[in-house]
Every structure is written in C-alpha cells, then in structure tokens.
Amino acid sequence: MAESLLDPNLLFDLIARHVPADLKPNILVVGSLAAAYHHRDKLRLQGVNTKDADVVIQPAGAIQECKTIATRLLGEGWTRTEVCVPKATPDADRLEAIRLYPPGSRAYFIELLGFPAVGQTEIKNWAPVELADGWYGLPSFRYLGLTAIGRETAANGVMYATPSMMALSNLLSHPEIGTARMEGLVGGRKLLRSAKDLGRVLALARLAERVETETWAARWDAALQATFPDEFTTLAMRAGDGLRELLEDPSAMDEARHAVDVGLLAQYQVTVEQMAALADQLLVDALDPLARRYKTT
Amino acid sequence: MAVVPTAPVSLNVRTVSTQEPSNALDITDLSDTEIEGRNFDLSCDIRFKLRPWPTAVRSRSMLAQPPHLRFTELDGERAGFPLALASQLEGTYRVSRRNSSVDFESFDGQRVIEARSALHGSRDLDAAIVSLARVLQAQPDLKRAILVARTPRMAAARLRTEWKRTIDVLDDRIAKRLCLVALAAADHPVVLPREDDELTDLMRLASQAAAVDRGEDRNDRAQAPWSAKTFAVWEILLDAWLRREGPLSMQELAKRSRASHASVTATLHRLHQRGEIQRSSSRGAEFASTPRRSLNEMVVLADSFRVSVGFVDASGRRPDPMDLLRRIRKRAPEGAAIGGVEAARFYVPNFDLNGLPRLDVSVAGSPSLKWVREIDPALRPARQGESSSILVVHRIRTPPRFDKAADSGVPFAGPAETLLDLYDLRLTSQADEFIQSMRRAERRG
C-alpha cells in the first residue's frame, strides 16, 4: 500500500460524501484516521500517513448488515482494492477482508471490520461473508467493541472512536509483546504487531493532554464493566502488562517508536527515551489507578 | 578513572576535556565528615567549581592520557578570582545558566567568557581552548569566546607559544573567534590574538579581580571565604531584611542559621567592612540597603550552597510548569516549599511576569529526590548543556522559614530563597523590583 499524507478532515468529508446517508449509523471509523481526525488541530501541518480507513460495522455480530452494506456500496460504484479477491468457499485458507475504493477515486479505501459478538473469546475472529462474487472475511477483534463506547460524531455525521477507547482496545489486545509480526511493511520495516499497536497507544497518550489521560482510568473502568461484565476485574488489572513488557524490551520499543515516527507522531520526531517517558506517564496517570481499583492487597 | 571510595560517592562535575566521561561522580551529598580522612585516588587533575573542598583529598595527574574528567576547584579561597571577576563584569556580562559550558555571557548574547583561577600547564590550556571551541562550534552566531585566566606557572612567552600551537590546529572559523586574556607568571599580562579596546578593558578588569583575590583591595580585608554557614547567616539577614523585621540579635542570627557565634561574627564583620550592614543600638544587625555586592557573589555561589538540581521533561511534550505545579500541590513531600515566580506572586501580588517559566521547589536538608519521579515519572535530571529545566529543586541547609499558603497546602519558600530563584532565572529586573516591593511592604502577609 502506497503511503501519502492526507488531510483527515478531507478524508472524513470524502467518507461522508461517498457513504450513503442511511448507512452512516452502521459505520464507525477507528484506527489512525479516527485518531488523526480527533487531533486534527494538533496535526494540521502533518496529515495522516495512511490511505486505510478502518471502518467498523455496527452492531455487533452484524454479518448480514455487513453483507448488505458491502453489496450496497458495490452497487453504488465502490470498487474492490487490488487485494480484495473473493474465494470460492467459506473455508478457504485465507479469506480476504472487504476493502473498497470510493466511487471514482483511489485516494483512500475502507476496510470493513465487525464488532465482536458477545462472548467472543478469540483475540481475532474471521467470519465468512458471501457476496455475489464469492466469499470474503469479516475480521472482528475481541476488544474492538470498546471503541463504540463514548464514540464521537463529526459535523458531517460520520462517527468515530475516541482515542481513550482505541488505546484501551490496543492495550488489552497485547498483554505481552509476543512474536507476531505485521504482514506488510511499516515505513520499510516489518514490525511486531504488538509494537505497532502499543506504539499507537503511546501516540494517543502523547497527543492528549495529561489532564485528559488522568480521566482515562474512570472511563476505562466504566467501559470494561459495560462490555465485559464477567471479567472486567481481571482485564483492569492486566491492562498495563503489555506496556510494562514493552518498557523492558529496547528492540520492541524501537519498533514502537518507528511505528509512530512514520504515523501519528511523524512531526514530533520522537525518541525511544521519549516513548519510555510517555509509557511511564500513562502507567502513572491511567493504568495504575485502573488496576488499583481492584487490587485487593 | 580509578576511584577508591569506601562508600558510593558523587562529584558535582563539569566536564571540559575532549573525552566524555564514562561515569561522573557526585559528592555533593557527602558531609565533610564522610570525606575527611578518605583518600580518593583520582587519576586526573581535579578542580571543583565553586565548592569548598577539604584538604584530605589527594589527587594525581594523568601523565600518559588526556584527563578523563576535570573539575575546577574553586573553594572559598580559590573561588576569589572568578567571583571578583563577576563583580568587575557587572553591567556587561551576566553569570551563565546552570549546566552552561561557560561562566559568563554578554548581555547582547554575542560574547562568552570562561574564567579560570589557575591553568597550570599546557594540558589545562588545551582543555580550556577545546571547551570554548566546542561552544563556538555549537553557536556559530557568537562573535567571541574569551578565556580569562591566571597561569601562574606559565611564563608569558610559553603561554603565547602554547596558545598558538593549539589554535593553529583548529578550523579557522572557530580559531579567529577565540581570544585569551591572561595573567601569566608574575602577573605578566597576555592578550591574544591581539589587543583591542574590548580585550584591553577585559585585561584591566581581570587585573583588578586578581588584586581583589590577593586581598590587595583595602575594602576586602576580612576575606574569609564564603562557606555554607556564612551563607546561611547572610541569607537569614536577607530574609529578615526583605520581611522588614528590623535588626536581628547575634543570638537570633545564630539560632536561625544554626551557625556558630564565630560564623555569625565573621559574616557580620565581613559585611560591615563592605558597608552593607548597619548595627542598632541594641547590637542587632540588618542590611543598611540592598546588599548589592554580596548579592552579586551569592548569585554566583548559590548553586553550590543550595545544591540545586534541574529536571527536564523527557516525554517530549511541551513543558507545562502549571500542570507540574498542580501535581506538586497534590503530592509534595514533607519539608518542600514552592519558590521562584509562583512564590514571588504570593509575596508581591502584582509581580510583573506573565506565565510560569519553570517551577522552583526548596526542600530542607538533603532528602532523596525520588519524590520527583513519583510526581512525574518523565522528569529526569538535566544533562550538561540542557538549560531549559521545567523544575529546579534547591536543597537548602538552613532551617527553612516557609510561609503558609492561603489554602494550607504546600507552603511558599521565604523571600530570600525566592529572590535567589529569580536571579537564577535571570529575571534580573523582576528580582530588583521584588526587592523594592518587599521593602515598600507592597506584599501579602
């Protein structure tokens, strides 16, 4: 995927224009575009270094809605990206995600994601979706449902996830650094997935004022109780585990730095020392207070 | 560098050699009792910047390699030359910020001066030249970097030869901006590369400073060096004067400063010699007016007596002293008080400054500074060359006279501490106005 700098305001306006109005309640923008739009004033000189607008289909488990939306968009002139290739059967080795260019443009594309169904235990689940030309996959991430909480709405009606919930989703998705790597290159490097996502967390913390990150513990607590009523205690106490491990892993921390250096924090030229300091601050401001709410000893 | 202490030690150092030290030692937290009698086997020349150094320490020069670390020893007696020079330069140069590589900066920002009590040989001279060369390389807009020094063991001819030999290997863009104003052996004046009005005048001031240092100034007969105890007495006097408390008795001075009667007497005698003290009929003492001369000296020495540590925010965020103040108000340790601009506003409500350039906190004694990271884990001690501290912690040795905040939160440091903070911030005109306001009673409390 070629990368270029795009204005998040412009991208949101394009999405608003290209997505039929009656479908807007069903979509939620997440990921770097949502973050860039939220902090568009701070990042106004930078743009967002992505063409990929991660769009989550609401409500949870909405396979039929996803099928309807994809079919509708294709009918209105949206086109598949080069890698969005159907498979003949739903149990094919690798189903491709549905990625669509808007009508008459290749300035960006949307990737359809699904909200996790209640009770989903897998970190990532692929649900097969059949369109007219074959089978595709609808990925849903276990903690992505958190991003619907407290979602914001742009003036043009497009909804997007808040930085605090995207941060929590990423933190919970990586309780350890692990070894899984991204499929493609990020800024010319093949990064650990955890480093990329935890780097995003630090970028979100960096862009927020500390007065704001100090409110994240309370928001996270409420979101966890609402979304995971049977396990919010455990999740609250381990939410910072991956970040703590990142602090102890210089190589992974450098990959995290690289990810934000070519992403959200490109204009700040962050160093590893700064990333570590941001991690320490986030632990003190939000993660330790969250864990302390449930620590019994 | 081989060091054989029996306990962890640290040295407040300023590196001027061409090699970066692999470790730095800081002894600022050691008491004289802990240092006395201990043999520090250091394989380099040692100089200590503006700190009394007990005679028990031994040192040994490196013979084969360039010194790994150099420290300028400027204890009470030897600190006389730079201190005296500071007084002579008043009005044209100001003392550089903490962690700066030079001692003085001109007000127009175009010239810097490095002052050395004694350069003993070519190695010392080379190190000083390289240090200034680095400054010039880092600041291409500087017009001149001037080494003002005494070289009692180098004759004028040798000094000229050694200077030229080192200057000749430097890049011409740097070499042509380097100057030397020196008093060689037998106080023979040396000005290089050539005399001009500025350097000639600087030689005159250096000669006067040297005369003061030798005690030739009749007004400085009482030249006992400033020490931590006499500084404490002086600060008590200043604090009381700013609060308009009137004369303090010897007993009260001794009690507040915890100094001996002898230290109090020596301090008062010294200040009296300078015409800064007036005695009351009841034998109390107070400053007669703004003690400008001793204040100028204390502005230079305060760092060593207050043991100040600057902290920077390592997160890369835009510095936010107000947010840090909010955090400190919530979690300050026992014995801490807020100084600097925030305290100045407490004492003088119409203090003339917008915003908060940094936060100054005074803490009594020498407690651990772990609480700083507990308040903000991104704060770390400023490194050499980092001048933009967001927080400076001053560890004061005298019992503090903090003033209670209206909300009974963290108290404010006393007006003398606050004044020293303002000078340290180089808010000279605001500091002078602070003095006037305190003396006019245009203050709170």
XYZ file of C-alpha atoms in Angstrom:
742
model
C 0.000 0.000 0.000
C 1.495 3.286 -1.034
C 1.534 5.865 1.708
C 0.938 9.524 1.356
C -0.095 12.291 3.676
C -3.794 13.040 3.630
C -5.815 15.607 5.486
C -8.074 13.792 7.998
C -10.718 16.492 7.555
C -10.723 15.798 3.841
C -10.910 12.054 4.332
C -13.845 12.357 6.704
C -15.632 14.614 4.228
C -14.992 12.156 1.431
C -16.338 9.290 3.525
C -19.388 11.342 4.393
C -19.938 12.136 0.758
C -19.361 8.664 -0.592
C -21.199 6.609 2.020
C -24.985 6.713 1.560
C -26.596 8.699 4.364
C -28.745 5.835 5.588
C -25.680 3.668 6.117
C -23.834 6.127 8.334
C -25.389 4.858 11.588
C -23.883 1.485 10.828
C -20.299 2.572 10.473
C -17.682 3.701 12.968
C -14.259 4.928 11.912
C -11.441 3.557 14.075
C -7.649 3.409 13.861
C -5.189 6.059 12.803
C -7.731 8.033 10.790
C -10.039 8.362 13.789
C -7.104 9.439 15.949
C -5.868 11.893 13.349
C -9.315 13.400 12.946
C -9.747 13.752 16.715
C -6.429 15.579 16.983
C -6.732 17.377 13.668
C -5.855 20.741 15.184
C -2.578 19.464 16.608
C -1.744 17.532 13.467
C -2.874 20.144 10.995
C 0.565 20.538 9.490
C 1.137 16.849 9.171
C -1.821 14.990 7.730
C -2.377 11.307 8.289
C 0.040 8.837 6.820
C -2.475 6.285 5.676
C -4.949 5.578 2.969
C -6.608 2.919 5.075
C -9.818 3.976 6.802
C -10.683 1.222 9.233
C -14.463 1.174 9.388
C -16.303 -1.000 11.862
C -19.746 -2.243 11.031
C -22.261 -1.901 13.822
C -23.988 -3.500 15.634
C -22.085 -6.464 16.989
C -22.185 -9.726 15.064
C -23.784 -7.885 12.154
C -22.788 -10.244 9.386
C -25.977 -9.603 7.457
C -25.549 -5.870 7.882
C -22.001 -6.159 6.591
C -23.190 -8.096 3.576
C -25.899 -5.541 2.936
C -23.522 -2.613 3.268
C -20.853 -4.142 1.056
C -23.394 -5.062 -1.604
C -24.935 -1.631 -1.448
C -21.592 0.139 -1.744
C -20.512 -2.009 -4.644
C -23.820 -1.230 -6.306
C -23.176 2.480 -5.882
C -19.847 2.447 -7.621
C -17.395 1.434 -4.909
C -14.721 -0.894 -6.242
C -12.636 -3.631 -4.704
C -8.981 -2.932 -3.982
C -6.321 -4.992 -5.664
C -6.021 -7.438 -2.753
C -9.767 -7.750 -2.166
C -10.156 -11.002 -4.064
C -13.063 -13.422 -3.406
C -12.596 -17.088 -2.593
C -14.737 -19.911 -3.850
C -15.560 -21.384 -0.475
C -16.039 -20.052 3.044
C -13.492 -22.419 4.435
C -10.690 -21.368 2.135
C -7.283 -20.988 3.717
C -7.309 -17.283 3.750
C -10.320 -15.152 3.217
C -9.573 -11.581 2.218
C -11.079 -8.654 4.085
C -13.513 -6.456 2.207
C -11.611 -3.375 1.119
C -13.297 -0.911 -1.177
C -12.264 2.244 -3.006
C -14.898 5.011 -3.178
C -16.571 5.746 -6.493
C -14.179 7.280 -8.993
C -11.304 7.633 -6.587
C -8.360 5.793 -5.156
C -7.486 8.454 -2.596
C -8.402 6.080 0.198
C -10.177 2.807 0.851
C -12.306 1.461 3.641
C -11.785 -1.903 5.287
C -14.871 -3.414 6.836
C -14.472 -4.816 10.354
C -17.062 -6.434 12.558
C -17.887 -5.722 16.139
C -17.194 -8.767 18.264
C -20.186 -10.835 19.197
C -20.989 -11.199 22.876
C -18.886 -13.978 24.260
C -16.167 -13.831 21.630
C -13.034 -15.174 23.284
C -10.637 -15.159 20.344
C -8.496 -12.114 20.084
C -9.279 -12.054 16.362
C -12.105 -13.883 14.644
C -12.743 -14.245 10.921
C -16.394 -14.525 9.962
C -17.024 -15.618 6.361
C -19.255 -13.278 4.346
C -20.681 -14.235 0.966
C -21.107 -11.550 -1.632
C -22.303 -12.006 -5.179
C -18.884 -12.989 -6.450
C -17.653 -15.175 -3.662
C -16.520 -15.384 -0.058
C -14.719 -12.773 1.949
C -13.729 -12.448 5.555
C -15.057 -10.049 8.165
C -12.456 -9.742 10.930
C -13.633 -8.884 14.390
C -11.295 -8.140 17.242
C -12.304 -9.124 20.760
C -11.741 -5.721 22.293
C -12.886 -3.622 19.364
C -16.337 -3.376 20.900
C -14.895 -0.947 23.430
C -14.419 1.575 20.664
C -18.145 2.053 20.329
C -18.335 3.435 23.860
C -18.311 7.194 24.035
C -17.964 7.418 20.248
C -17.855 10.890 18.764
C -19.726 12.187 15.746
C -18.133 14.546 13.264
C -20.109 17.508 11.999
C -20.742 15.612 8.782
C -22.388 12.747 10.648
C -19.557 10.222 10.439
C -18.965 8.503 13.773
C -15.511 7.721 15.065
C -13.911 6.091 18.069
C -12.361 8.135 20.852
C -8.633 7.932 21.491
C -9.090 6.626 25.034
C -11.137 3.631 23.911
C -8.850 2.863 20.999
C -5.960 2.951 23.451
C -7.701 0.531 25.803
C -8.587 -1.803 22.946
C -4.956 -1.922 21.859
C -3.648 -2.383 25.403
C -5.928 -5.327 26.079
C -5.144 -6.897 22.701
C -1.468 -7.119 23.674
C -0.970 -8.328 27.226
C 2.503 -9.367 26.093
C 4.881 -8.438 23.289
C 4.794 -11.837 21.614
C 6.284 -12.620 18.212
C 3.508 -11.964 15.687
C 4.574 -9.514 13.008
C 2.669 -7.314 10.601
C 2.113 -8.769 7.145
C 3.193 -5.682 5.298
C 5.989 -3.217 5.889
C 5.511 -0.130 8.011
C 7.880 2.596 6.942
C 10.053 -0.044 5.325
C 10.211 -2.309 8.382
C 8.367 -5.478 9.307
C 7.182 -4.650 12.805
C 5.894 -6.644 15.717
C 2.151 -6.217 15.754
C 2.274 -5.503 19.490
C 4.925 -2.814 18.982
C 2.814 -1.111 16.341
C -0.357 -1.199 18.419
C 1.267 -0.272 21.722
C 3.151 2.466 19.930
C -0.235 3.745 18.797
C -1.318 3.781 22.449
C 1.649 5.973 23.354
C 0.942 8.226 20.390
C -2.629 8.673 21.598
C -1.383 9.458 25.083
C 1.137 11.909 23.701
C -1.455 13.799 21.683
C -3.804 14.051 24.660
C -3.075 16.487 27.471
C -2.230 14.819 30.746
C -5.302 16.334 32.338
C -7.233 14.220 29.853
C -5.280 10.974 30.278
C -5.912 11.273 34.009
C -9.614 10.746 33.211
C -8.989 7.565 31.223
C -8.930 5.252 34.244
C -12.503 6.106 35.179
C -13.709 5.890 31.580
C -11.947 2.592 31.051
C -13.389 1.177 34.207
C -16.932 2.024 33.111
C -16.353 0.679 29.599
C -14.911 -2.603 30.874
C -17.803 -3.142 33.239
C -20.278 -2.499 30.444
C -18.544 -4.624 27.821
C -17.075 -7.461 29.899
C -19.316 -7.794 32.931
C -17.834 -11.163 33.925
C -14.182 -10.355 33.646
C -13.667 -6.631 33.961
C -11.671 -7.023 37.174
C -9.064 -9.221 35.545
C -8.900 -7.034 32.463
C -8.478 -3.869 34.533
C -5.607 -5.322 36.467
C -3.728 -6.613 33.448
C -4.376 -3.755 31.037
C -0.872 -2.384 31.542
C 1.027 -5.661 31.269
C 1.994 -5.330 27.624
C 3.177 -1.765 28.105
C 5.316 -2.764 31.061
C 6.890 -5.503 28.975
C 7.483 -3.024 26.157
C 9.418 -0.825 28.587
C 11.729 -3.747 29.296
C 12.317 -4.576 25.624
C 14.537 -1.994 23.874
C 14.180 -3.615 20.469
C 10.387 -3.680 20.638
C 10.360 -0.130 21.967
C 12.390 0.991 18.983
C 9.868 -0.669 16.677
C 7.086 1.147 18.521
C 8.969 4.387 18.072
C 9.383 3.685 14.369
C 5.676 2.980 14.000
C 4.675 6.337 15.452
C 7.512 8.103 13.700
C 6.001 7.179 10.335
C 2.472 7.523 11.684
C 0.660 9.797 14.082
C 3.735 11.445 15.576
C 5.668 11.991 12.352
C 6.050 15.713 13.022
C 7.435 15.201 16.520
C 10.494 13.059 15.759
C 10.100 11.117 18.969
C 12.979 9.253 20.536
C 12.984 5.976 22.421
C 13.619 7.915 25.621
C 10.506 9.991 24.997
C 8.454 6.900 24.269
C 9.586 5.328 27.530
C 8.725 8.512 29.425
C 5.277 8.585 27.827
C 4.745 4.969 28.841
C 5.742 5.756 32.418
C 3.348 8.689 32.468
C 0.457 6.628 31.117
C 1.080 3.945 33.711
C 1.001 6.536 36.494
C -1.890 8.584 35.073
C -4.265 5.829 33.996
C -3.174 2.203 34.156
C -2.017 2.015 37.771
C -5.124 3.877 39.006
C -7.298 1.485 36.986
C -5.593 -1.562 38.481
C -5.707 -0.128 41.997
C -9.494 -0.026 41.851
C -9.483 -3.821 42.012
C -6.271 -4.682 43.736
C -7.074 -6.451 46.951
C -3.606 -6.466 48.549
C 39.392 6.703 36.080
C 40.165 4.747 39.245
C 38.411 5.850 42.392
C 38.643 4.022 45.689
C 35.930 5.328 47.948
C 34.539 3.186 50.698
C 31.005 4.281 50.048
C 29.123 5.402 46.970
C 30.176 8.947 46.215
C 29.314 11.526 43.637
C 31.036 14.654 42.356
C 29.398 17.754 41.040
C 31.462 17.972 37.900
C 31.763 19.985 34.768
C 33.469 18.113 32.004
C 35.790 20.126 29.872
C 38.079 17.523 28.349
C 37.792 16.219 24.831
C 36.587 12.872 26.077
C 33.169 12.330 27.554
C 33.407 10.616 30.922
C 32.087 7.102 31.087
C 30.797 7.903 34.531
C 30.506 11.009 36.605
C 30.930 11.182 40.341
C 28.903 13.395 42.586
C 29.985 14.095 46.160
C 27.544 16.889 46.785
C 25.639 14.745 49.233
C 28.610 13.720 51.326
C 29.244 15.569 54.528
C 32.713 16.832 55.377
C 32.927 14.102 57.995
C 32.390 11.475 55.355
C 35.023 12.994 53.085
C 37.619 13.943 55.708
C 40.437 11.426 56.007
C 39.342 9.440 52.986
C 41.894 9.007 50.263
C 40.398 9.494 46.835
C 42.868 8.143 44.329
C 41.862 10.002 41.208
C 43.841 9.621 38.034
C 43.251 13.110 36.743
C 43.588 16.696 37.746
C 40.704 17.812 39.832
C 39.102 21.156 40.036
C 35.759 21.823 41.685
C 33.529 24.548 40.599
C 32.598 26.827 43.442
C 32.588 24.274 46.232
C 34.730 24.085 49.346
C 36.994 21.071 49.087
C 38.546 19.542 52.198
C 42.287 19.167 52.208
C 42.101 15.462 52.961
C 41.588 14.678 49.292
C 44.651 13.635 47.319
C 44.896 13.836 43.567
C 47.317 12.585 40.999
C 47.739 13.913 37.494
C 47.378 11.737 34.462
C 50.652 11.527 32.655
C 50.006 9.455 29.597
C 46.465 10.236 28.635
C 44.332 13.340 28.452
C 42.388 13.825 31.636
C 39.204 11.886 31.637
C 37.468 14.336 33.908
C 38.331 17.800 35.000
C 36.817 19.768 37.815
C 37.530 23.341 38.640
C 38.469 23.649 42.278
C 37.164 26.946 43.375
C 36.810 26.606 47.097
C 36.236 29.632 49.252
C 39.703 30.960 48.753
C 40.407 29.973 45.207
C 36.942 30.989 44.071
C 38.073 34.545 44.603
C 39.208 35.258 41.069
C 36.032 34.280 39.198
C 33.923 35.811 41.923
C 35.901 39.006 41.843
C 35.687 38.987 38.061
C 31.908 38.611 38.336
C 31.794 41.864 40.271
C 34.016 43.591 37.741
C 31.912 42.393 34.807
C 28.626 43.556 36.281
C 26.730 45.575 33.723
C 28.321 43.985 30.664
C 28.206 40.264 31.351
C 25.938 38.041 33.354
C 26.571 34.708 35.004
C 25.623 31.840 32.710
C 22.812 29.450 33.389
C 23.317 26.242 35.299
C 24.761 23.457 33.101
C 26.196 26.008 30.710
C 29.671 25.352 29.335
C 30.841 28.904 30.017
C 30.884 31.160 33.057
C 29.653 34.463 31.702
C 27.609 35.685 28.760
C 27.421 39.218 27.447
C 24.032 40.840 27.630
C 23.919 41.157 23.840
C 24.474 37.426 23.565
C 27.496 37.810 21.288
C 30.344 37.011 23.656
C 31.089 34.447 26.292
C 33.811 34.222 28.913
C 35.314 31.236 30.609
C 37.152 32.228 33.800
C 39.877 30.075 35.332
C 41.641 30.662 38.611
C 44.730 28.846 37.524
C 45.778 26.993 34.414
C 48.832 25.081 35.480
C 50.210 23.859 32.206
C 49.653 23.269 28.523
C 47.250 20.435 29.166
C 44.962 22.686 31.178
C 45.240 25.334 28.492
C 44.425 22.856 25.723
C 41.367 21.598 27.574
C 40.100 25.126 28.110
C 40.633 26.010 24.444
C 38.837 22.882 23.243
C 35.939 23.551 25.592
C 35.496 27.034 24.182
C 35.954 25.766 20.637
C 33.046 23.426 21.162
C 30.910 26.291 22.379
C 31.773 28.287 19.264
C 31.022 25.363 17.021
C 27.633 24.861 18.664
C 26.834 28.583 18.489
C 28.021 29.961 15.148
C 26.411 33.331 15.903
C 28.783 34.016 18.780
C 31.354 36.659 17.897
C 33.864 35.799 20.584
C 34.685 33.244 23.210
C 37.242 34.627 25.637
C 39.343 32.653 28.068
C 40.196 34.820 31.077
C 42.706 33.042 33.218
C 45.649 33.163 35.507
C 48.582 30.981 34.529
C 50.960 31.381 37.460
C 53.252 28.581 36.297
C 53.484 29.554 32.656
C 55.663 32.395 31.530
C 54.166 34.789 29.017
C 56.331 33.571 26.143
C 55.457 29.935 26.712
C 51.791 30.835 27.070
C 51.830 32.558 23.684
C 53.582 29.583 22.086
C 51.196 27.010 23.550
C 48.154 29.083 22.623
C 49.249 29.446 19.031
C 50.149 25.783 18.730
C 46.640 24.711 19.710
C 44.787 27.448 17.877
C 46.617 26.589 14.652
C 45.059 23.129 14.509
C 41.526 24.433 14.833
C 39.201 25.328 11.997
C 39.779 28.916 11.034
C 36.117 29.786 11.543
C 36.492 28.869 15.182
C 40.082 29.923 15.765
C 39.505 33.507 14.723
C 36.783 33.879 17.358
C 38.882 32.607 20.256
C 40.648 35.091 22.498
C 42.848 34.923 25.555
C 43.193 37.429 28.371
C 45.652 36.036 30.858
C 47.884 36.905 33.722
C 50.909 34.701 33.192
C 53.700 34.067 35.677
C 54.478 37.143 37.781
C 51.164 38.517 36.565
C 52.598 39.378 33.186
C 49.611 40.326 31.000
C 48.993 38.351 27.824
C 46.284 39.279 25.322
C 45.794 37.161 22.230
C 45.418 37.220 19.301
C 45.971 40.979 19.623
C 44.926 43.821 21.836
C 41.832 45.805 21.038
C 39.582 48.031 23.113
C 37.470 45.188 24.380
C 40.285 42.872 25.314
C 42.334 45.678 26.800
C 39.419 46.623 29.023
C 38.910 42.992 29.942
C 42.572 42.750 30.930
C 42.105 45.741 33.177
C 39.115 44.084 34.868
C 40.941 40.785 35.187
C 43.870 42.537 36.823
C 41.538 44.211 39.292
C 39.849 40.904 40.008
C 43.231 39.317 40.630
C 44.120 42.125 43.004
C 40.903 41.598 44.932
C 41.599 37.890 45.023
C 45.028 38.523 46.523
C 43.438 40.673 49.194
C 45.022 43.815 47.915
C 41.683 45.596 47.909
C 41.611 47.504 51.180
C 37.904 47.127 51.452
C 38.240 43.357 51.472
C 40.490 42.844 54.444
C 38.044 40.433 56.009
C 38.365 37.836 53.266
C 37.313 34.652 54.919
C 35.792 32.585 52.152
C 32.048 32.210 51.976
C 31.063 28.889 53.420
C 27.785 27.087 53.851
C 27.484 28.526 57.363
C 28.275 32.115 56.477
C 25.960 31.835 53.507
C 23.248 30.701 55.884
C 23.826 33.740 58.106
C 23.775 36.022 55.105
C 20.549 34.500 53.848
C 18.887 34.874 57.259
C 19.867 38.540 57.225
C 18.480 38.967 53.725
C 15.266 37.164 54.571
C 14.693 39.317 57.655
C 15.536 42.485 55.739
C 13.094 41.663 52.949
C 10.410 40.917 55.529
C 11.217 44.272 57.191
C 11.700 42.617 60.552
C 14.302 45.039 61.793
C 17.711 44.256 63.300
C 18.421 40.713 64.460
C 20.496 39.991 67.532
C 23.547 37.764 67.346
C 21.671 35.116 69.274
C 18.761 35.221 66.890
C 21.055 35.018 63.879
C 22.882 32.052 65.371
C 19.618 30.357 66.265
C 18.007 30.810 62.867
C 21.079 29.907 60.845
C 22.305 27.193 63.224
C 25.736 28.694 62.725
C 28.265 29.212 65.474
C 28.776 32.541 67.147
C 32.104 32.750 65.360
C 30.490 32.279 61.941
C 27.911 34.932 62.697
C 30.618 37.318 63.866
C 32.780 36.677 60.815
C 29.859 37.228 58.477
C 28.795 40.453 60.122
C 32.369 41.704 60.179
C 32.807 40.978 56.516
C 29.558 42.648 55.576
C 30.333 45.571 57.813
C 33.695 46.037 56.073
C 31.777 46.371 52.839
C 29.409 48.874 54.319
C 26.422 46.580 53.823
C 25.459 46.114 57.473
C 24.211 48.623 59.998
C 24.131 47.889 63.715
C 21.411 49.040 66.038
C 21.915 50.460 69.485
C 20.883 47.086 70.905
C 23.661 45.408 68.889
C 21.278 43.928 66.420
C 22.257 43.921 62.761
C 20.459 44.357 59.487
C 21.320 45.298 55.965
C 21.671 49.044 55.508
C 20.353 48.876 51.958
C 20.272 46.368 49.126
C 23.481 44.346 49.709
C 24.406 44.538 46.069
C 27.979 43.325 46.310
C 27.391 40.250 48.427
C 24.192 39.595 46.494
C 26.175 39.514 43.253
C 28.547 36.991 44.823
C 25.713 34.874 46.133
C 24.062 34.771 42.731
C 27.237 33.041 41.552
C 27.674 30.825 44.621
C 24.060 29.985 45.432
C 24.038 26.797 43.366
C 26.765 25.207 45.421
C 25.295 26.208 48.774
C 21.745 25.384 47.832
C 22.719 22.256 45.884
C 20.249 22.831 43.096
C 19.183 20.123 40.675
C 17.359 20.917 37.448
C 14.882 18.493 35.901
C 13.648 18.272 32.339
C 10.573 16.517 30.975
C 11.835 13.547 28.970
C 8.467 12.846 27.323
C 8.922 15.415 24.579
C 5.669 17.135 25.491
C 5.539 20.901 25.522
C 6.741 21.899 29.026
C 3.801 22.725 31.267
C 5.013 24.166 34.603
C 1.434 24.959 35.650
C 0.428 21.319 35.288
C 3.524 20.317 37.236
C 2.610 22.827 39.926
C -0.817 21.217 40.171
C 0.777 17.807 40.640
C 3.258 19.046 43.218
C 0.479 20.707 45.176
C -1.188 17.297 45.392
C 1.872 15.243 46.270
C 4.722 17.388 47.534
C 6.944 15.726 50.165
C 7.245 16.932 53.740
C 9.553 19.884 54.046
C 9.062 21.159 50.499
C 8.118 24.711 49.617
C 7.332 26.450 46.376
C 9.716 29.219 45.360
C 10.543 31.112 42.222
C 7.955 33.045 40.258
C 4.994 31.406 41.983
C 6.302 32.431 45.409
C 7.137 35.887 44.109
C 3.481 36.254 43.132
C 2.474 35.198 46.628
C 4.610 37.902 48.222
C 4.028 40.565 45.576
C 0.558 40.179 44.028
C 1.357 42.467 41.103
C 4.622 40.702 40.293
C 5.438 41.676 36.742
C 5.690 38.468 34.729
C 3.239 36.526 32.581
C 3.143 32.771 32.857
C 5.401 30.449 34.760
C 8.784 29.802 33.096
C 9.650 26.964 35.448
C 8.876 25.662 38.895
C 11.289 26.159 41.811
C 10.930 23.988 44.881
C 13.030 24.295 48.030
C 13.429 21.302 50.288
C 15.087 21.336 53.689
C 18.101 19.133 54.222
C 19.358 16.613 51.714
C 16.473 14.241 51.216
C 16.248 11.811 48.352
C 14.742 13.229 45.180
C 12.767 10.090 44.415
C 9.564 12.053 45.034
C 10.182 13.974 41.804
C 9.643 10.844 39.698
C 6.643 9.939 41.807
C 5.103 13.255 40.865
C 6.010 12.849 37.212
C 7.953 9.783 36.026
C 9.019 11.642 32.897
C 11.185 14.078 34.879
C 14.906 13.381 34.884
C 17.941 15.458 35.934
C 19.068 17.876 33.256
C 22.251 16.924 31.448
C 25.172 19.174 30.635
C 24.062 21.664 28.032
C 20.363 21.281 28.773
C 19.373 24.636 30.125
C 15.588 24.505 29.914
C 14.646 22.823 33.173
C 10.958 22.693 33.966
C 11.668 22.070 37.640
C 14.607 23.062 39.827
C 14.863 21.599 43.303
C 17.004 23.554 45.757
C 18.173 21.578 48.737
C 18.732 24.170 51.425
C 20.776 23.503 54.519
C 19.453 26.151 56.839
C 16.198 25.606 58.654
C 13.606 26.999 56.280
C 11.195 29.804 57.092
C 8.432 28.849 54.770
C 5.246 30.850 54.548
C 1.910 29.099 54.652
C -0.216 29.180 51.567
C -3.745 30.508 51.925
C -5.222 27.074 51.337
C -2.807 25.482 53.850
C -1.345 23.486 51.019
C 2.307 23.399 50.107
C 3.985 26.401 51.763
C 5.997 29.043 49.955
C 9.743 29.438 50.305
C 10.937 32.521 52.130
C 11.566 35.783 50.281
C 15.362 35.356 50.318
C 15.082 31.929 48.680
C 12.565 33.356 46.258
C 14.889 36.206 45.351
C 17.775 33.833 44.642
C 15.438 31.801 42.441
C 14.546 34.910 40.450
C 18.195 35.733 39.862
C 18.828 32.136 38.894
C 16.056 32.529 36.334
C 17.862 35.639 35.110
C 14.775 37.709 35.805
C 17.051 40.468 36.986
C 14.721 43.424 36.626
C 11.853 41.473 38.224
C 14.187 40.439 41.045
C 15.182 44.046 41.657
C 11.543 45.072 41.605
C 10.756 42.244 44.022
C 13.268 43.718 46.460
C 11.725 47.155 46.129
C 8.207 45.837 46.574
C 9.112 43.807 49.640
C 10.820 46.808 51.164
C 7.843 49.011 50.383
C 5.563 46.498 52.104
C 3.513 46.086 48.909
C 3.128 42.453 49.716
C 0.903 39.883 51.226
C 1.419 38.642 54.785
